[in-house]
Amino acid sequence: VTSDATPDRIGILGGTGKLGAGLARRWAAAGIPVVIGSRDPDRAEARAQELRRDIPVDAAELSGASNLAAASAPLVVAAVPAEGAEELVADLAGTLAERILVSAISPLAFDASGPRPAPLADGRSAAELVAELAPAARVVAGLHTVSSVGLSDLAHPLDEDVLLATDDDAAGDVVAAAIGHLSGARPVRAGPLRLAGTLEALTAVLISINKRHRVHAGFRVTGLER
Ligand SMILES: NC(=O)c1ccc[n+]([C@@H]2O[C@H](COP(=O)([O-])OP(=O)(O)OC[C@H]3O[C@@H](n4cnc5c(N)ncnc54)[C@H](OP(=O)(O)O)[C@@H]3O)[C@@H](O)[C@H]2O)c1
């Protein structure tokens, strides 16, 4: 972590996927080295090679490795489907100790009416489950409303806010600094981790808006500047 709280490396669990790849492109293009993790390191390396073709030549290193290697970065993003999160985070709990871990996981269900939030059986959010499975990790919930399509389009800055929920203020500062490097994104500290479920549910709202209006929308909070 540098003096302005920007992490000097970011690891992405499930970085071969849609959200992870979009984040990796943007952060590497902004000069932050990124390692995308996968259950299959060969797949991650192949994906990293593909992503490197689309980023400026002066971008930071973008590499592919195991999820375990990605989990050893000072800032780690969990960008895996809710179904796979429990086993993955439990397996990596030791490595994730003292790391800042962003949970972007949104548990959703889909039917004929579209997406809806699908919180865990006991009403907990995915981020709270992650915090329980990796108790020494510094968990921040965020990135739930950032579209992978927008992230991957490096020619256009994002135009949106990224809401963060955490009980660890210093970890929130580091994540906010990292989000500040996603061009056009503004981090907004929303409150404690117990609000994570509300942020996760917003993904369903966003997907529904996108389908109805045939767009890739983002969220904005107004009235923050005084
Ligand atoms: N896509 C978006 O725009 C977006 C926006 C906001 C939030 N999110 C949230 O971010 C998370 C990732 O979304 P996504 O669209 O990027 O998902 P995705 O592309 O379907 O999956 C991401 C990666 O997760 C890994 N994975 C899949 N199943 C797994 C399992 N059972 N166990 C461990 N790893 C598994 C895969 O990597 P390997 O096979 O290489 O291991 C896959 O490439 C989700 O929780 C989603 O709700 C997505």
PDB file of C-alpha atoms and ligand atoms in Angstrom, residues 14 16-20 37-40 43 67 78-85 88 104-108 143-149 203, ligand 1:
ATOM      1  CA  GLY A  14     -12.265 -15.582 -10.192  1.00  0.00           C
ATOM      2  CA  THR A  16     -11.063 -14.976 -15.432  1.00  0.00           C
ATOM      3  CA  GLY A  17     -14.749 -14.016 -15.270  1.00  0.00           C
ATOM      4  CA  LYS A  18     -16.668 -11.028 -16.551  1.00  0.00           C
ATOM      5  CA  LEU A  19     -16.360  -8.668 -13.586  1.00  0.00           C
ATOM      6  CA  GLY A  20     -12.792  -9.722 -12.720  1.00  0.00           C
ATOM      7  CA  GLY A  37      -6.771 -15.849 -10.058  1.00  0.00           C
ATOM      8  CA  SER A  38      -8.560 -18.978 -11.162  1.00  0.00           C
ATOM      9  CA  ARG A  39      -9.181 -22.524 -10.016  1.00  0.00           C
ATOM     10  CA  ASP A  40      -7.004 -23.358 -13.031  1.00  0.00           C
ATOM     11  CA  ARG A  43      -6.764 -20.710 -17.696  1.00  0.00           C
ATOM     12  CA  ASN A  67      -6.628 -18.131  -6.685  1.00  0.00           C
ATOM     13  CA  ALA A  78     -13.708 -11.825  -4.609  1.00  0.00           C
ATOM     14  CA  ALA A  79     -15.362 -11.856  -8.049  1.00  0.00           C
ATOM     15  CA  VAL A  80     -16.855 -15.350  -8.067  1.00  0.00           C
ATOM     16  CA  PRO A  81     -20.489 -16.475  -8.237  1.00  0.00           C
ATOM     17  CA  ALA A  82     -22.196 -16.790  -4.843  1.00  0.00           C
ATOM     18  CA  GLU A  83     -22.454 -20.563  -5.322  1.00  0.00           C
ATOM     19  CA  GLY A  84     -18.679 -20.993  -5.359  1.00  0.00           C
ATOM     20  CA  ALA A  85     -17.763 -18.408  -2.745  1.00  0.00           C
ATOM     21  CA  LEU A  88     -13.249 -20.890  -2.094  1.00  0.00           C
ATOM     22  CA  ALA A 104     -18.395  -8.018  -5.001  1.00  0.00           C
ATOM     23  CA  ILE A 105     -20.562 -11.108  -4.699  1.00  0.00           C
ATOM     24  CA  SER A 106     -24.283 -10.640  -5.297  1.00  0.00           C
ATOM     25  CA  PRO A 107     -26.427 -13.694  -4.608  1.00  0.00           C
ATOM     26  CA  LEU A 108     -29.232 -13.526  -7.174  1.00  0.00           C
ATOM     27  CA  LEU A 143     -18.482  -3.043  -6.669  1.00  0.00           C
ATOM     28  CA  HIS A 144     -21.958  -4.634  -6.860  1.00  0.00           C
ATOM     29  CA  THR A 145     -23.337  -2.098  -9.322  1.00  0.00           C
ATOM     30  CA  VAL A 146     -20.358  -1.737 -11.663  1.00  0.00           C
ATOM     31  CA  SER A 147     -21.102  -3.352 -15.006  1.00  0.00           C
ATOM     32  CA  SER A 148     -18.440  -5.607 -16.472  1.00  0.00           C
ATOM     33  CA  VAL A 149     -19.389  -4.267 -19.910  1.00  0.00           C
ATOM     34  CA  THR A 203     -27.339  -5.763  -8.536  1.00  0.00           C
TER      35      THR A 203
HETATM   36  N1  LIG B   1     -20.639  -9.282 -14.149  1.00  0.00           N
HETATM   37  C1  LIG B   1     -20.944  -8.141 -13.558  1.00  0.00           C
HETATM   38  O1  LIG B   1     -21.130  -7.114 -14.252  1.00  0.00           O
HETATM   39  C2  LIG B   1     -21.057  -8.054 -12.038  1.00  0.00           C
HETATM   40  C3  LIG B   1     -21.306  -6.801 -11.466  1.00  0.00           C
HETATM   41  C4  LIG B   1     -21.382  -6.699 -10.090  1.00  0.00           C
HETATM   42  C5  LIG B   1     -21.228  -7.820  -9.288  1.00  0.00           C
HETATM   43  N2  LIG B   1     -21.008  -9.041  -9.869  1.00  0.00           N
HETATM   44  C6  LIG B   1     -20.817 -10.202  -8.977  1.00  0.00           C
HETATM   45  O2  LIG B   1     -19.458 -10.606  -9.119  1.00  0.00           O
HETATM   46  C7  LIG B   1     -19.339 -12.020  -9.069  1.00  0.00           C
HETATM   47  C8  LIG B   1     -18.697 -12.492 -10.373  1.00  0.00           C
HETATM   48  O3  LIG B   1     -19.544 -12.183 -11.458  1.00  0.00           O
HETATM   49  P1  LIG B   1     -19.148 -12.556 -12.950  1.00  0.00           P
HETATM   50  O4  LIG B   1     -20.248 -12.109 -13.820  1.00  0.00           O
HETATM   51  O5  LIG B   1     -17.759 -12.109 -13.226  1.00  0.00           O
HETATM   52  O6  LIG B   1     -19.174 -14.155 -12.831  1.00  0.00           O
HETATM   53  P2  LIG B   1     -18.608 -15.271 -13.819  1.00  0.00           P
HETATM   54  O7  LIG B   1     -17.962 -14.645 -14.998  1.00  0.00           O
HETATM   55  O8  LIG B   1     -19.735 -16.236 -14.049  1.00  0.00           O
HETATM   56  O9  LIG B   1     -17.564 -16.026 -12.876  1.00  0.00           O
HETATM   57  C9  LIG B   1     -16.362 -15.463 -12.442  1.00  0.00           C
HETATM   58  C10 LIG B   1     -15.329 -16.559 -12.227  1.00  0.00           C
HETATM   59  O10 LIG B   1     -15.624 -17.295 -11.051  1.00  0.00           O
HETATM   60  C11 LIG B   1     -15.014 -18.559 -11.159  1.00  0.00           C
HETATM   61  N3  LIG B   1     -15.972 -19.574 -10.663  1.00  0.00           N
HETATM   62  C12 LIG B   1     -17.128 -19.970 -11.255  1.00  0.00           C
HETATM   63  N4  LIG B   1     -17.751 -20.889 -10.499  1.00  0.00           N
HETATM   64  C13 LIG B   1     -16.960 -21.074  -9.410  1.00  0.00           C
HETATM   65  C14 LIG B   1     -17.037 -21.928  -8.280  1.00  0.00           C
HETATM   66  N5  LIG B   1     -18.081 -22.772  -8.092  1.00  0.00           N
HETATM   67  N6  LIG B   1     -16.048 -21.883  -7.362  1.00  0.00           N
HETATM   68  C15 LIG B   1     -14.997 -21.041  -7.526  1.00  0.00           C
HETATM   69  N7  LIG B   1     -14.843 -20.219  -8.585  1.00  0.00           N
HETATM   70  C16 LIG B   1     -15.828 -20.247  -9.519  1.00  0.00           C
HETATM   71  C17 LIG B   1     -14.680 -18.807 -12.621  1.00  0.00           C
HETATM   72  O11 LIG B   1     -13.258 -18.789 -12.725  1.00  0.00           O
HETATM   73  P3  LIG B   1     -12.381 -20.123 -12.953  1.00  0.00           P
HETATM   74  O12 LIG B   1     -13.278 -21.122 -13.623  1.00  0.00           O
HETATM   75  O13 LIG B   1     -11.285 -19.641 -13.834  1.00  0.00           O
HETATM   76  O14 LIG B   1     -11.939 -20.526 -11.580  1.00  0.00           O
HETATM   77  C18 LIG B   1     -15.272 -17.599 -13.317  1.00  0.00           C
HETATM   78  O15 LIG B   1     -14.484 -17.152 -14.397  1.00  0.00           O
HETATM   79  C19 LIG B   1     -20.751 -12.561  -8.872  1.00  0.00           C
HETATM   80  O16 LIG B   1     -20.959 -12.851  -7.496  1.00  0.00           O
HETATM   81  C20 LIG B   1     -21.655 -11.427  -9.337  1.00  0.00           C
HETATM   82  O17 LIG B   1     -22.870 -11.407  -8.646  1.00  0.00           O
HETATM   83  C21 LIG B   1     -20.922  -9.162 -11.223  1.00  0.00           C
END
